[in-house]
Amino acid sequence: MTAAERYDVIIIGTGAGGGTLAYHLANAGKRILILERGSFLPQEKANWNTAAVFLDNRYHTKEVWTDKEGNALHPGTGYWVGGNTKVYGAALFRLREEDFGVLVHKGGISPAWPVSYDAFEPYYAMAEKLYDVHGKQGIDPTEPRRSAEYPYPAISNEPRMQEIHDDLQELGLKPFPCPLGLQLNELDRFQSKCIRCDTCDGYPCLVHAKADSDINCIRKIMHLPNVTLIPQAKVTRLLTNAAGTSVKSVEAELHDSEKKTFFTGDIVAVCCGAINSAALLLLSANDKHPNGLANSSDMVGRHFMFHQADAILAVGKEPNRSSYMKTFTLNDFYFGDTEYPYPMGNIQPVGSFHPEMMKADAPPFTPTFVLDLMTTHAVPWWLTTEDLPDPDNRVQIVNGKVRLEYTPNNTESFDRLKDKWVDTLKRAGHADHWFNLHAYFKKRIPLEGVGHQNGTCRFGTDPRQSVLDVNCRTHDVDNLYVVDGSFFASSGAVNPSLTIIANALRVGDHLLERLR
């Protein structure tokens, strides 16, 4: 069946890229169709149930991918209106200005982007306003140029975290407020949607106070007369005209039915996340595009990145009664130090912590009271090092399913960052013991933790080495855009969400010019 209406833009996916793009275009009056594979994430008590979220994977897909050896892979990703922003930590960092240029790492080269930081700066400012970002400029030693202060004030540290913050400052480090997308009003808590609970950062928000692309974008436009939102619409293929130069229709299965419905639009924006966007292009191969749609470069699916990241648990003598901990962060080792002149990365606390998160890592039959005791004296930290683009790290389709081929790189820099941080915490008096904490990131198989996925349809000026041009239009197909983390030329070492959001606003302005 072919739907009768033709749209200005069809947007596939509602995550950080698709939801933001939809918001931008809808408010400009464009006729848009939004196709989302998932439904609205249910607002239910289980949103704040640690066992349900972290042990039962209640909000992750049951879909099974494979790794490069063909072993089953259970990805830590979800299909909802709002995509993975429904369960992200809402840490909304700008890439550092240097991340847009060439950086020499111990593990290899991080290439330059085809545009500079200046092209993104105004859109970063717009993104921070749209996603309610709290922060404070002028403290982070790596902070890029800003045209304005953060739109909302920095979120305060709870007493134990303030002690750690101050002790780190005494060592000469420069902890700074973590840029957070929360609808929190600390001056008037009665008017605040956010209640600063102990179930944030990885949980869905029961009170809808986390700034995600569902709450901040889709629900603000879904009832407009120029917007059509169809949830539970799994796009299975893009069909081109006979010449293969433009997408003529989008094929989708609605509401778990295998019946195909076709939609037409002047522009098609694929915003499924870096892995699924690449998969959709590969699944859309035809006689004009035998290796996958828009894949004359053989770059679709290649250069997959998702950061070298892990959590560690630091246990000290003093109890930690903090509800929400991710209020400051450090970039002191982002570009290395005097002992190691290569970039290492970013350090931030995990938002909240409960005994259930330790069960997967604890020895069998560990008494519950032991886990409880450790939890009350622990602070979990998340460390991130840049993942370098490697053409052999890639998304492929094998027997109709996603295969994720990946070999870790730049691991020495990550190990250095972890050792540096453990040593720093010990010197500050906040790590009598420490442990790896894999359960938080679903990294029993490390590749499962794909929350920071990017790079599979990199943008560039050379059609032989990239999939997209600088406006994220595919080189090969005139009306086809990819607007999510796929476009990254390198991954940096901070959370990618704000850059995906800013880029969606940037591409949105380009599309408004094109559609005039």
Short mmCIF file of C-alpha atoms in Angstrom, two decimals:
data_model
loop_
_atom_site.label_atom_id
_atom_site.label_comp_id
_atom_site.label_asym_id
_atom_site.label_seq_id
_atom_site.Cartn_x
_atom_site.Cartn_y
_atom_site.Cartn_z
CA MET A 1 0.00 0.00 0.00
CA THR A 2 1.27 3.47 -0.84
CA ALA A 3 0.22 6.37 1.37
CA ALA A 4 -1.46 9.14 -0.60
CA GLU A 5 0.20 12.20 0.93
CA ARG A 6 3.62 13.43 -0.15
CA TYR A 7 5.75 15.14 2.48
CA ASP A 8 8.47 17.76 2.37
CA VAL A 9 10.68 15.56 4.58
CA ILE A 10 10.44 12.01 5.84
CA ILE A 11 12.43 11.52 9.05
CA ILE A 12 13.26 7.95 10.07
CA GLY A 13 14.02 7.75 13.79
CA THR A 14 13.42 10.09 16.73
CA GLY A 15 16.65 10.00 18.73
CA ALA A 16 19.03 12.89 19.33
CA GLY A 17 19.35 13.46 15.57
CA GLY A 18 15.89 12.65 14.24
CA GLY A 19 13.88 14.14 17.09
CA THR A 20 15.84 17.39 16.98
CA LEU A 21 15.63 17.63 13.18
CA ALA A 22 11.87 17.03 13.32
CA TYR A 23 11.45 19.79 15.91
CA HIS A 24 13.48 22.26 13.86
CA LEU A 25 11.67 21.61 10.59
CA ALA A 26 8.19 21.35 12.09
CA ASN A 27 8.47 24.74 13.76
CA ALA A 28 9.42 26.19 10.38
CA GLY A 29 6.13 24.90 8.96
CA LYS A 30 7.43 22.06 6.81
CA ARG A 31 5.19 19.05 6.18
CA ILE A 32 7.04 16.21 7.84
CA LEU A 33 6.42 12.52 8.38
CA ILE A 34 8.20 10.92 11.33
CA LEU A 35 8.57 7.15 11.26
CA GLU A 36 9.70 5.59 14.53
CA ARG A 37 10.40 1.89 14.93
CA GLY A 38 9.40 1.89 18.61
CA SER A 39 6.48 3.08 20.68
CA PHE A 40 6.40 5.63 23.49
CA LEU A 41 8.35 4.30 26.44
CA PRO A 42 5.79 3.48 29.14
CA GLN A 43 5.66 5.77 32.15
CA GLU A 44 5.63 3.14 34.89
CA LYS A 45 7.10 2.37 38.31
CA ALA A 46 9.63 0.05 36.69
CA ASN A 47 11.30 3.15 35.19
CA TRP A 48 13.02 3.53 38.56
CA ASN A 49 13.51 -0.15 39.37
CA THR A 50 17.24 -0.90 39.31
CA ALA A 51 16.85 -4.64 38.81
CA ALA A 52 14.41 -4.13 35.94
CA VAL A 53 16.61 -1.55 34.22
CA PHE A 54 20.11 -3.00 34.73
CA LEU A 55 19.65 -6.72 35.28
CA ASP A 56 16.52 -7.52 33.28
CA ASN A 57 17.29 -5.00 30.48
CA ARG A 58 13.61 -4.07 30.46
CA TYR A 59 14.10 -1.12 28.11
CA HIS A 60 16.60 -2.68 25.72
CA THR A 61 15.74 -4.49 22.53
CA LYS A 62 15.50 -8.29 22.49
CA GLU A 63 16.98 -8.20 19.00
CA VAL A 64 20.14 -10.28 18.56
CA TRP A 65 23.11 -9.17 16.46
CA THR A 66 26.39 -10.99 15.99
CA ASP A 67 30.03 -10.07 16.53
CA LYS A 68 32.86 -10.66 14.05
CA GLU A 69 33.11 -14.33 15.06
CA GLY A 70 29.39 -14.83 14.56
CA ASN A 71 28.64 -15.03 18.30
CA ALA A 72 25.32 -13.68 19.55
CA LEU A 73 25.42 -10.04 20.62
CA HIS A 74 22.67 -8.51 22.75
CA PRO A 75 22.98 -4.77 22.14
CA GLY A 76 22.36 -2.27 24.90
CA THR A 77 20.08 -0.18 22.71
CA GLY A 78 16.38 0.58 22.76
CA TYR A 79 13.70 1.39 20.20
CA TRP A 80 11.47 4.13 21.60
CA VAL A 81 10.15 7.52 20.64
CA GLY A 82 13.22 9.48 21.70
CA GLY A 83 15.60 6.63 20.89
CA ASN A 84 18.46 6.08 23.29
CA THR A 85 18.04 9.54 24.79
CA LYS A 86 15.27 7.94 26.88
CA VAL A 87 17.95 6.10 28.87
CA TYR A 88 21.04 8.27 28.38
CA GLY A 89 22.82 10.12 31.17
CA ALA A 90 22.02 13.57 29.70
CA ALA A 91 25.68 14.64 29.90
CA LEU A 92 25.76 17.14 27.04
CA PHE A 93 29.36 18.11 26.26
CA ARG A 94 30.69 20.05 23.33
CA LEU A 95 33.58 18.42 21.53
CA ARG A 96 36.80 20.28 22.27
CA GLU A 97 37.92 22.67 19.51
CA GLU A 98 41.02 20.52 18.96
CA ASP A 99 38.79 17.47 18.32
CA PHE A 100 37.83 19.04 14.98
CA GLY A 101 41.48 18.92 13.84
CA VAL A 102 44.13 16.23 13.58
CA LEU A 103 45.15 14.71 16.93
CA VAL A 104 48.05 12.32 17.38
CA HIS A 105 47.21 9.51 19.81
CA LYS A 106 49.46 6.74 21.09
CA GLY A 107 47.19 4.34 19.20
CA GLY A 108 47.07 6.26 15.91
CA ILE A 109 45.70 9.39 14.25
CA SER A 110 42.35 11.04 14.91
CA PRO A 111 41.57 12.76 11.59
CA ALA A 112 40.34 16.30 11.03
CA TRP A 113 36.68 17.02 10.37
CA PRO A 114 35.77 18.71 7.07
CA VAL A 115 34.39 21.69 9.02
CA SER A 116 35.81 23.59 11.98
CA TYR A 117 34.49 24.09 15.49
CA ASP A 118 33.31 27.54 14.40
CA ALA A 119 30.72 25.94 12.10
CA PHE A 120 29.24 24.15 15.11
CA GLU A 121 29.54 26.79 17.84
CA PRO A 122 26.23 28.62 17.21
CA TYR A 123 24.40 25.30 16.93
CA TYR A 124 25.95 24.07 20.16
CA ALA A 125 24.48 27.17 21.81
CA MET A 126 21.06 26.45 20.29
CA ALA A 127 21.27 22.80 21.33
CA GLU A 128 22.11 23.68 24.93
CA LYS A 129 19.06 25.92 25.13
CA LEU A 130 16.75 23.38 23.51
CA TYR A 131 17.92 20.59 25.85
CA ASP A 132 17.95 22.58 29.11
CA VAL A 133 21.68 22.30 29.69
CA HIS A 134 23.08 23.41 33.06
CA GLY A 135 26.73 24.35 33.42
CA LYS A 136 29.29 27.08 34.02
CA GLN A 137 31.95 28.33 31.66
CA GLY A 138 35.50 29.35 32.43
CA ILE A 139 36.64 26.47 34.66
CA ASP A 140 37.41 23.59 32.29
CA PRO A 141 40.98 24.00 30.98
CA THR A 142 40.03 22.39 27.65
CA GLU A 143 36.81 24.37 27.15
CA PRO A 144 36.30 25.58 23.57
CA ARG A 145 35.26 29.12 22.73
CA ARG A 146 31.67 29.90 23.71
CA SER A 147 29.45 32.72 22.45
CA ALA A 148 27.35 32.71 25.63
CA GLU A 149 27.14 31.28 29.14
CA TYR A 150 25.16 28.08 29.64
CA PRO A 151 21.40 28.71 29.57
CA TYR A 152 20.91 27.27 33.07
CA PRO A 153 23.14 27.45 36.17
CA ALA A 154 25.43 24.61 37.18
CA ILE A 155 23.86 21.88 39.30
CA SER A 156 25.18 21.81 42.87
CA ASN A 157 27.26 19.03 44.39
CA GLU A 158 25.86 17.03 47.29
CA PRO A 159 28.06 17.08 50.44
CA ARG A 160 30.16 13.96 49.80
CA MET A 161 30.75 14.86 46.17
CA GLN A 162 31.66 18.41 47.20
CA GLU A 163 34.32 16.98 49.54
CA ILE A 164 35.82 14.94 46.70
CA HIS A 165 35.62 17.98 44.40
CA ASP A 166 37.48 20.14 46.90
CA ASP A 167 40.14 17.51 47.60
CA LEU A 168 40.78 17.16 43.87
CA GLN A 169 41.20 20.93 43.64
CA GLU A 170 43.74 20.73 46.49
CA LEU A 171 45.78 18.40 44.27
CA GLY A 172 45.79 21.06 41.55
CA LEU A 173 43.11 19.55 39.31
CA LYS A 174 40.26 21.55 37.81
CA PRO A 175 36.95 19.74 38.28
CA PHE A 176 34.13 21.67 36.62
CA PRO A 177 30.33 21.36 36.57
CA CYS A 178 29.14 18.56 34.34
CA PRO A 179 26.94 19.96 31.54
CA LEU A 180 23.60 18.26 32.21
CA GLY A 181 20.27 18.30 30.40
CA LEU A 182 17.80 18.21 33.29
CA GLN A 183 14.65 20.23 33.94
CA LEU A 184 15.87 21.11 37.42
CA ASN A 185 15.22 24.38 39.26
CA GLU A 186 17.30 24.38 42.43
CA LEU A 187 16.22 27.93 43.36
CA ASP A 188 12.53 27.00 43.34
CA ARG A 189 12.19 23.27 43.91
CA PHE A 190 8.39 23.56 43.96
CA GLN A 191 8.54 24.59 40.29
CA SER A 192 11.13 21.95 39.36
CA LYS A 193 10.14 18.91 37.30
CA CYS A 194 13.38 17.16 38.31
CA ILE A 195 13.35 15.93 41.91
CA ARG A 196 17.04 15.02 41.90
CA CYS A 197 16.36 11.35 42.55
CA ASP A 198 18.76 8.42 42.86
CA THR A 199 17.48 6.76 39.67
CA CYS A 200 18.91 8.86 36.86
CA ASP A 201 21.68 8.23 34.31
CA GLY A 202 20.67 5.00 32.60
CA TYR A 203 17.08 4.91 33.84
CA PRO A 204 14.04 6.28 32.00
CA CYS A 205 12.76 9.34 33.86
CA LEU A 206 9.44 8.57 35.53
CA VAL A 207 8.61 12.28 35.95
CA HIS A 208 9.76 13.28 32.44
CA ALA A 209 12.37 15.70 33.79
CA LYS A 210 15.32 14.41 31.76
CA ALA A 211 15.90 16.52 28.65
CA ASP A 212 15.51 13.93 25.88
CA SER A 213 14.38 14.15 22.28
CA ASP A 214 10.95 12.74 23.12
CA ILE A 215 10.08 15.25 25.86
CA ASN A 216 11.99 18.27 24.52
CA CYS A 217 11.22 17.82 20.83
CA ILE A 218 8.66 15.26 19.66
CA ARG A 219 5.94 15.94 22.23
CA LYS A 220 6.17 19.65 21.48
CA ILE A 221 5.38 19.17 17.78
CA MET A 222 3.48 15.89 17.41
CA HIS A 223 0.05 17.54 17.42
CA LEU A 224 0.90 20.24 14.87
CA PRO A 225 -1.15 20.03 11.65
CA ASN A 226 1.98 19.81 9.51
CA VAL A 227 3.41 16.85 11.47
CA THR A 228 2.53 13.16 11.10
CA LEU A 229 4.11 10.83 13.65
CA ILE A 230 3.77 7.07 13.15
CA PRO A 231 5.28 4.99 15.98
CA GLN A 232 5.81 1.25 15.62
CA ALA A 233 6.83 1.83 12.01
CA LYS A 234 9.92 -0.20 11.15
CA VAL A 235 11.53 1.06 7.95
CA THR A 236 12.88 -1.91 6.04
CA ARG A 237 14.13 -0.44 2.78
CA LEU A 238 14.63 2.73 0.75
CA LEU A 239 13.67 2.49 -2.91
CA THR A 240 15.21 4.72 -5.58
CA ASN A 241 14.15 5.92 -8.99
CA ALA A 242 15.28 3.95 -12.02
CA ALA A 243 18.51 5.95 -12.31
CA GLY A 244 19.32 5.41 -8.64
CA THR A 245 19.84 9.14 -8.11
CA SER A 246 17.07 9.81 -5.59
CA VAL A 247 14.89 7.98 -3.08
CA LYS A 248 11.38 7.65 -4.50
CA SER A 249 9.74 5.85 -1.55
CA VAL A 250 10.30 4.53 1.96
CA GLU A 251 9.14 0.99 2.73
CA ALA A 252 7.90 0.29 6.25
CA GLU A 253 6.15 -2.37 8.30
CA LEU A 254 3.55 -0.86 10.61
CA HIS A 255 2.55 -2.16 14.06
CA ASP A 256 4.46 -5.44 13.83
CA SER A 257 2.72 -6.37 10.60
CA GLU A 258 4.73 -7.78 7.70
CA LYS A 259 2.50 -5.87 5.30
CA LYS A 260 4.50 -3.21 3.47
CA THR A 261 3.44 0.42 3.36
CA PHE A 262 5.22 2.95 1.15
CA PHE A 263 5.68 6.67 1.85
CA THR A 264 6.98 9.41 -0.44
CA GLY A 265 8.71 12.69 0.30
CA ASP A 266 10.97 15.27 -1.32
CA ILE A 267 13.73 14.67 1.24
CA VAL A 268 14.48 11.53 3.26
CA ALA A 269 16.52 11.81 6.46
CA VAL A 270 17.79 8.56 7.97
CA CYS A 271 18.24 9.03 11.73
CA CYS A 272 18.25 5.47 13.10
CA GLY A 273 21.52 5.64 15.03
CA ALA A 274 24.92 4.92 13.52
CA ILE A 275 24.52 1.15 13.47
CA ASN A 276 20.96 0.91 12.20
CA SER A 277 21.34 3.76 9.71
CA ALA A 278 24.25 1.97 8.09
CA ALA A 279 22.27 -1.28 8.19
CA LEU A 280 19.30 0.34 6.44
CA LEU A 281 21.51 1.66 3.63
CA LEU A 282 23.11 -1.76 3.22
CA LEU A 283 19.71 -3.47 3.18
CA SER A 284 18.55 -1.04 0.47
CA ALA A 285 20.97 -2.32 -2.18
CA ASN A 286 19.64 -2.41 -5.75
CA ASP A 287 21.02 -2.79 -9.24
CA LYS A 288 22.28 0.82 -9.27
CA HIS A 289 23.71 0.50 -5.78
CA PRO A 290 24.76 -3.17 -5.56
CA ASN A 291 26.87 -2.74 -2.40
CA GLY A 292 24.23 -0.79 -0.52
CA LEU A 293 22.53 2.53 -1.06
CA ALA A 294 24.91 5.51 -1.29
CA ASN A 295 27.87 3.15 -0.96
CA SER A 296 29.99 3.74 -4.06
CA SER A 297 32.85 4.52 -1.67
CA ASP A 298 32.44 1.21 0.19
CA MET A 299 32.45 3.34 3.35
CA VAL A 300 28.89 2.66 4.57
CA GLY A 301 29.20 0.84 7.88
CA ARG A 302 32.95 1.36 8.18
CA HIS A 303 34.81 3.40 10.83
CA PHE A 304 32.38 2.36 13.57
CA MET A 305 33.35 3.94 16.90
CA PHE A 306 31.80 3.77 20.37
CA HIS A 307 34.58 4.95 22.73
CA GLN A 308 36.94 3.08 24.98
CA ALA A 309 34.90 3.36 28.18
CA ASP A 310 34.44 1.56 31.44
CA ALA A 311 33.26 2.17 34.97
CA ILE A 312 35.30 1.76 38.12
CA LEU A 313 34.06 1.70 41.68
CA ALA A 314 36.13 3.56 44.27
CA VAL A 315 35.47 2.57 47.89
CA GLY A 316 36.59 4.87 50.69
CA LYS A 317 36.30 5.12 54.46
CA GLU A 318 33.68 7.85 54.44
CA PRO A 319 30.05 6.96 53.59
CA ASN A 320 28.57 8.39 50.41
CA ARG A 321 24.93 9.34 50.90
CA SER A 322 24.61 11.25 47.62
CA SER A 323 21.46 10.66 45.60
CA TYR A 324 22.76 12.15 42.35
CA MET A 325 26.52 12.24 41.82
CA LYS A 326 27.22 13.26 38.23
CA THR A 327 27.56 16.94 39.01
CA PHE A 328 31.21 17.55 38.17
CA THR A 329 33.65 16.19 35.64
CA LEU A 330 37.35 16.48 34.76
CA ASN A 331 39.29 16.99 31.55
CA ASP A 332 42.72 17.51 33.15
CA PHE A 333 44.07 14.47 31.26
CA TYR A 334 42.01 14.96 28.10
CA PHE A 335 45.06 15.86 26.02
CA GLY A 336 47.61 14.01 28.16
CA ASP A 337 50.01 15.22 30.83
CA THR A 338 53.75 15.60 31.42
CA GLU A 339 54.20 11.85 31.93
CA TYR A 340 52.15 10.78 28.90
CA PRO A 341 52.00 13.30 26.04
CA TYR A 342 49.04 11.67 24.29
CA PRO A 343 45.31 12.27 24.79
CA MET A 344 43.74 10.16 27.53
CA GLY A 345 40.17 11.34 27.98
CA ASN A 346 37.31 12.42 30.22
CA ILE A 347 36.33 11.44 33.78
CA GLN A 348 32.90 11.81 35.35
CA PRO A 349 30.94 10.18 38.18
CA VAL A 350 28.06 7.85 37.40
CA GLY A 351 24.80 9.55 38.31
CA SER A 352 23.49 7.11 40.89
CA PHE A 353 24.42 3.74 42.28
CA HIS A 354 22.60 0.77 43.85
CA PRO A 355 23.66 -2.68 45.10
CA GLU A 356 21.93 -4.42 42.18
CA MET A 357 24.47 -2.88 39.82
CA MET A 358 27.23 -4.88 41.54
CA LYS A 359 25.60 -8.31 41.38
CA ALA A 360 27.01 -9.24 37.97
CA ASP A 361 30.57 -8.52 39.12
CA ALA A 362 30.42 -9.83 42.68
CA PRO A 363 31.59 -13.38 43.53
CA PRO A 364 28.77 -15.95 43.65
CA PHE A 365 26.78 -16.01 46.90
CA THR A 366 28.12 -12.65 48.08
CA PRO A 367 25.81 -11.67 50.98
CA THR A 368 23.47 -8.80 50.28
CA PHE A 369 24.67 -6.90 53.35
CA VAL A 370 28.21 -6.88 51.90
CA LEU A 371 26.95 -5.32 48.67
CA ASP A 372 24.92 -2.81 50.67
CA LEU A 373 27.94 -1.86 52.79
CA MET A 374 30.16 -1.41 49.75
CA THR A 375 27.50 0.67 48.03
CA THR A 376 27.21 3.10 50.95
CA HIS A 377 30.97 3.78 50.82
CA ALA A 378 31.43 3.77 47.04
CA VAL A 379 31.59 6.32 44.26
CA PRO A 380 31.34 4.98 40.68
CA TRP A 381 33.34 6.75 37.98
CA TRP A 382 32.97 6.60 34.20
CA LEU A 383 36.16 6.96 32.15
CA THR A 384 36.14 7.63 28.41
CA THR A 385 38.99 7.56 25.90
CA GLU A 386 38.73 8.29 22.19
CA ASP A 387 38.01 5.35 19.91
CA LEU A 388 39.93 5.83 16.65
CA PRO A 389 38.28 5.33 13.24
CA ASP A 390 39.32 2.04 11.66
CA PRO A 391 37.79 0.96 8.32
CA ASP A 392 37.80 -2.66 9.51
CA ASN A 393 35.56 -1.79 12.46
CA ARG A 394 32.27 -1.94 10.68
CA VAL A 395 28.59 -2.75 10.43
CA GLN A 396 27.70 -5.49 7.96
CA ILE A 397 24.56 -7.38 7.04
CA VAL A 398 24.97 -11.15 7.17
CA ASN A 399 21.94 -13.32 6.42
CA GLY A 400 19.74 -10.28 6.80
CA LYS A 401 21.00 -9.43 10.30
CA VAL A 402 23.42 -6.91 11.77
CA ARG A 403 26.97 -8.08 12.27
CA LEU A 404 29.21 -5.71 14.25
CA GLU A 405 32.87 -6.30 13.51
CA TYR A 406 35.11 -4.56 15.99
CA THR A 407 38.67 -4.75 17.30
CA PRO A 408 39.56 -2.37 20.16
CA ASN A 409 42.19 0.31 19.57
CA ASN A 410 43.88 3.07 21.57
CA THR A 411 43.65 0.83 24.62
CA GLU A 412 46.97 1.90 26.14
CA SER A 413 45.66 5.45 26.51
CA PHE A 414 42.55 4.15 28.26
CA ASP A 415 44.65 2.02 30.61
CA ARG A 416 46.79 5.05 31.35
CA LEU A 417 43.69 7.12 32.14
CA LYS A 418 42.37 4.46 34.51
CA ASP A 419 45.71 4.11 36.30
CA LYS A 420 46.06 7.88 36.50
CA TRP A 421 42.59 8.26 37.98
CA VAL A 422 42.96 5.48 40.54
CA ASP A 423 46.27 7.00 41.66
CA THR A 424 44.67 10.45 41.86
CA LEU A 425 41.76 9.19 43.96
CA LYS A 426 44.17 7.41 46.30
CA ARG A 427 46.24 10.56 46.75
CA ALA A 428 43.04 12.50 47.43
CA GLY A 429 42.02 9.92 50.04
CA HIS A 430 38.99 8.60 48.17
CA ALA A 431 39.99 5.13 46.94
CA ASP A 432 41.08 2.70 49.62
CA HIS A 433 39.86 0.01 47.23
CA TRP A 434 38.65 0.03 43.66
CA PHE A 435 36.96 -2.43 41.34
CA ASN A 436 35.85 -2.67 37.72
CA LEU A 437 32.11 -2.21 37.39
CA HIS A 438 31.06 -3.72 34.06
CA ALA A 439 27.38 -4.33 34.70
CA TYR A 440 26.49 -0.64 34.40
CA PHE A 441 27.53 -0.59 30.75
CA LYS A 442 26.21 -4.04 29.77
CA LYS A 443 29.84 -4.89 28.94
CA ARG A 444 29.94 -8.55 29.92
CA ILE A 445 30.57 -8.72 26.21
CA PRO A 446 32.26 -5.31 25.77
CA LEU A 447 30.73 -4.68 22.37
CA GLU A 448 27.21 -4.73 23.82
CA GLY A 449 27.64 -1.19 25.17
CA VAL A 450 26.83 0.74 21.99
CA GLY A 451 25.32 3.88 23.51
CA HIS A 452 28.02 6.16 22.03
CA GLN A 453 27.91 4.68 18.53
CA ASN A 454 29.08 6.90 15.68
CA GLY A 455 31.14 7.13 12.50
CA THR A 456 29.53 4.60 10.14
CA CYS A 457 28.62 7.08 7.39
CA ARG A 458 31.36 9.64 7.88
CA PHE A 459 31.08 13.05 6.25
CA GLY A 460 33.75 14.63 4.09
CA THR A 461 34.59 16.38 0.86
CA ASP A 462 35.99 13.37 -1.02
CA PRO A 463 33.23 11.00 -2.26
CA ARG A 464 35.80 8.20 -2.44
CA GLN A 465 36.56 8.40 1.28
CA SER A 466 33.22 9.43 2.77
CA VAL A 467 29.49 8.71 2.50
CA LEU A 468 28.12 12.19 3.22
CA ASP A 469 29.00 15.71 2.15
CA VAL A 470 29.49 18.48 4.71
CA ASN A 471 25.70 18.95 4.98
CA CYS A 472 25.19 15.22 5.64
CA ARG A 473 23.65 14.59 2.22
CA THR A 474 24.83 11.35 0.65
CA HIS A 475 27.26 11.89 -2.21
CA ASP A 476 25.43 9.33 -4.37
CA VAL A 477 21.74 10.06 -3.78
CA ASP A 478 20.58 13.64 -4.08
CA ASN A 479 17.63 13.69 -1.65
CA LEU A 480 19.01 11.33 0.99
CA TYR A 481 20.52 12.58 4.26
CA VAL A 482 21.86 10.78 7.34
CA VAL A 483 21.40 12.83 10.50
CA ASP A 484 22.62 11.03 13.62
CA GLY A 485 25.99 9.96 14.99
CA SER A 486 26.87 8.26 11.69
CA PHE A 487 28.48 11.42 10.31
CA PHE A 488 31.33 11.69 12.86
CA ALA A 489 34.81 11.75 11.34
CA SER A 490 36.32 11.06 14.77
CA SER A 491 34.76 10.37 18.15
CA GLY A 492 36.50 12.67 20.63
CA ALA A 493 36.41 11.54 24.25
CA VAL A 494 33.19 13.12 25.50
CA ASN A 495 29.60 12.00 25.19
CA PRO A 496 28.44 12.50 21.57
CA SER A 497 24.80 13.50 22.16
CA LEU A 498 25.17 17.30 22.09
CA THR A 499 27.20 17.15 18.87
CA ILE A 500 24.50 14.98 17.27
CA ILE A 501 21.84 17.47 18.40
CA ALA A 502 23.83 20.49 17.20
CA ASN A 503 24.45 18.85 13.85
CA ALA A 504 20.73 18.13 13.42
CA LEU A 505 20.04 21.83 13.90
CA ARG A 506 22.80 22.69 11.44
CA VAL A 507 21.48 20.27 8.81
CA GLY A 508 17.98 21.51 9.53
CA ASP A 509 18.99 25.03 8.51
CA HIS A 510 20.51 23.65 5.31
CA LEU A 511 17.28 21.79 4.52
CA LEU A 512 15.17 24.88 5.12
CA GLU A 513 17.29 26.70 2.55
CA ARG A 514 16.98 23.81 0.10
CA LEU A 515 13.20 23.58 0.52
CA ARG A 516 12.55 27.27 -0.05
#
